mmCIF file of C-alpha atoms in Angstrom:
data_model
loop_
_atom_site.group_PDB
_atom_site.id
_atom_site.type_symbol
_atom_site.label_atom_id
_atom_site.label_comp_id
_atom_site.label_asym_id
_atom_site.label_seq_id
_atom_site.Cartn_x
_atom_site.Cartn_y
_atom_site.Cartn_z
ATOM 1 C CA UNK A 1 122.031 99.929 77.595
ATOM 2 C CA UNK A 2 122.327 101.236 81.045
ATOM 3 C CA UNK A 3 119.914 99.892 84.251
ATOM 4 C CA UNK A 4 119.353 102.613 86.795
ATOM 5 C CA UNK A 5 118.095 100.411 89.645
ATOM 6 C CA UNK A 6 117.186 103.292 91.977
ATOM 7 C CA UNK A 7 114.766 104.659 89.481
ATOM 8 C CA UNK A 8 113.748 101.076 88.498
ATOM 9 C CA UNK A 9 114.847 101.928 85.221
ATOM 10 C CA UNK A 10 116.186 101.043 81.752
ATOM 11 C CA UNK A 11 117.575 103.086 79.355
ATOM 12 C CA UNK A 12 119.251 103.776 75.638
ATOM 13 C CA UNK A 13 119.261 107.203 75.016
ATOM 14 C CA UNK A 14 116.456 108.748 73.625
ATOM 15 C CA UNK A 15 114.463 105.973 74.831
ATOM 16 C CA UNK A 16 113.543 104.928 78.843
ATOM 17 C CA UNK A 17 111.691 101.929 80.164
ATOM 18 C CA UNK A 18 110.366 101.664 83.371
ATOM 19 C CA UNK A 19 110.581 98.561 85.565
ATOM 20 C CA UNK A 20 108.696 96.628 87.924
ATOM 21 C CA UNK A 21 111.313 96.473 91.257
ATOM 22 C CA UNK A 22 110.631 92.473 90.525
ATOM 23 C CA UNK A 23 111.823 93.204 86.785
ATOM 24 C CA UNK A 24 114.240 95.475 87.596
ATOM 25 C CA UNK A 25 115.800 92.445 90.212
ATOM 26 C CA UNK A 26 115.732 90.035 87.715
ATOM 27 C CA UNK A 27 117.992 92.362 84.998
ATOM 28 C CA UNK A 28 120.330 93.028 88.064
ATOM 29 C CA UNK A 29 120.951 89.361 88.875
ATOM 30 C CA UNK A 30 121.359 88.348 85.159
ATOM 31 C CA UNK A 31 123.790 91.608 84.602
ATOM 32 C CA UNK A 32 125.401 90.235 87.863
ATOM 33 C CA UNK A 33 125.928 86.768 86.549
ATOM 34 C CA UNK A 34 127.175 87.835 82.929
ATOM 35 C CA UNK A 35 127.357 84.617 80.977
ATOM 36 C CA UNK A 36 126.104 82.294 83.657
ATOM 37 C CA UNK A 37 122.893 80.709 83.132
ATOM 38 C CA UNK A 38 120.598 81.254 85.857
ATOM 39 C CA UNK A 39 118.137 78.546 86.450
ATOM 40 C CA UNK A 40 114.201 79.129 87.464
ATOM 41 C CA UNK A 41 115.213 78.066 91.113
ATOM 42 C CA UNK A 42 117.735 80.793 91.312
ATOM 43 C CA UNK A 43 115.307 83.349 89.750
ATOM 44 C CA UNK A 44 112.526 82.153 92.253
ATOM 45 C CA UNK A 45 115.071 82.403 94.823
ATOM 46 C CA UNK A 46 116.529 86.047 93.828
ATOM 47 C CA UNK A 47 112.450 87.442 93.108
ATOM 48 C CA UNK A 48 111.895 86.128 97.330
ATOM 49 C CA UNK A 49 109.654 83.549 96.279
ATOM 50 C CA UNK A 50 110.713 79.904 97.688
ATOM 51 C CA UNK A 51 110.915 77.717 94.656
ATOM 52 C CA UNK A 52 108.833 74.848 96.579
ATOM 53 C CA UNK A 53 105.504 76.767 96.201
ATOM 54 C CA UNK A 54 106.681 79.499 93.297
ATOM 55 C CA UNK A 55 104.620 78.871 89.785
ATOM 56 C CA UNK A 56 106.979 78.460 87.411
ATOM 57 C CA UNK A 57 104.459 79.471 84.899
ATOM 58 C CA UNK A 58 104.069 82.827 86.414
ATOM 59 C CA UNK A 59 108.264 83.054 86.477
ATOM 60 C CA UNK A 60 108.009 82.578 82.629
ATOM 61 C CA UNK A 61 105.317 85.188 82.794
ATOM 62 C CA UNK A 62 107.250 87.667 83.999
ATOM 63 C CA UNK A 63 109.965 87.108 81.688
ATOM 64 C CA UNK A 64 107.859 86.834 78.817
ATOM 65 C CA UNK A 65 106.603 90.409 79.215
ATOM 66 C CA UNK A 66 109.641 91.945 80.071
ATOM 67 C CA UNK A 67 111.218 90.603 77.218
ATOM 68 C CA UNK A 68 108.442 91.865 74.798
ATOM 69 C CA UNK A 69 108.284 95.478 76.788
ATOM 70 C CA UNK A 70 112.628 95.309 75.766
ATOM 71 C CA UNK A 71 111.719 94.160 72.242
ATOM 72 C CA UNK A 72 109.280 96.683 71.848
ATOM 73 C CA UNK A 73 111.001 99.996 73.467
ATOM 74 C CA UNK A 74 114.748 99.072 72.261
ATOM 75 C CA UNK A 75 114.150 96.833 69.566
ATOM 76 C CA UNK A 76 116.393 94.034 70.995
ATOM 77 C CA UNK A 77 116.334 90.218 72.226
ATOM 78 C CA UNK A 78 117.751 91.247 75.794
ATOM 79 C CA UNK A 79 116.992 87.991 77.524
ATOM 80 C CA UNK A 80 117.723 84.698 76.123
ATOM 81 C CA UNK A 81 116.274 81.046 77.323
ATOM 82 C CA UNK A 82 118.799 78.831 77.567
ATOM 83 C CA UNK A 83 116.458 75.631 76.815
ATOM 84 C CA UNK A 84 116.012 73.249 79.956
ATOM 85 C CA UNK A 85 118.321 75.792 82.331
ATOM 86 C CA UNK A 86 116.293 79.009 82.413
ATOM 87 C CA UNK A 87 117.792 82.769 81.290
ATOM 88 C CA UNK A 88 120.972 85.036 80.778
ATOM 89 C CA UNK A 89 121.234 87.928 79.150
ATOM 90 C CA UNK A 90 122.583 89.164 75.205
ATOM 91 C CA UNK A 91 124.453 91.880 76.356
ATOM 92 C CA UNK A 92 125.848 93.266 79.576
ATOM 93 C CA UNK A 93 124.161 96.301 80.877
ATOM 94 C CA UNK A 94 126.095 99.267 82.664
ATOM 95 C CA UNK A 95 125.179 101.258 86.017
#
């Protein structure tokens, strides 16, 4: 799966999804931290939102539906919750 972040895309040949630029800044970060675990703080912090006054419900929003716009266009669990530290990513994705 390839991220094309100046398109705010993602992509599997034959099929495209395009991303939010918050969406497509969240795959980035989680590509960028392979196997790391980044918590909702770090998310917050990456999406310019300070963590003090950031909903966490709305983070887990926005993770919600991009994991179900993944699941549904690539048929694939692309994100994964790491319970009580937040999210990494299954796979890496290339440039």
């Amino acid at each position: 799966m390839t991220i094309n972040l100046s398109q705010l895309c993602l992509h599997r040949e034959p099929q495209r999804l395009q991303l939010s630029y918050d969406e497509a800044e969240l795959l980035r970060a989680m590509n960028e931290a392979r196997q790391h675990t980044l918590s909702r703080s770090e998310i917050a912090e990456i999406l310019g939102r300070n963590e003090l006054y950031y909903d966490a419900r709305a983070l887990e929003k926005c993770v919600s539906r991009l994991r179900l716009k993944i699941a549904h266009t690539f048929g694939c669990k692309l994100i994964v919750s790491v319970r009580g530290h937040g999210y990494r990513l299954s796979q890496s994705l290339s440039h």
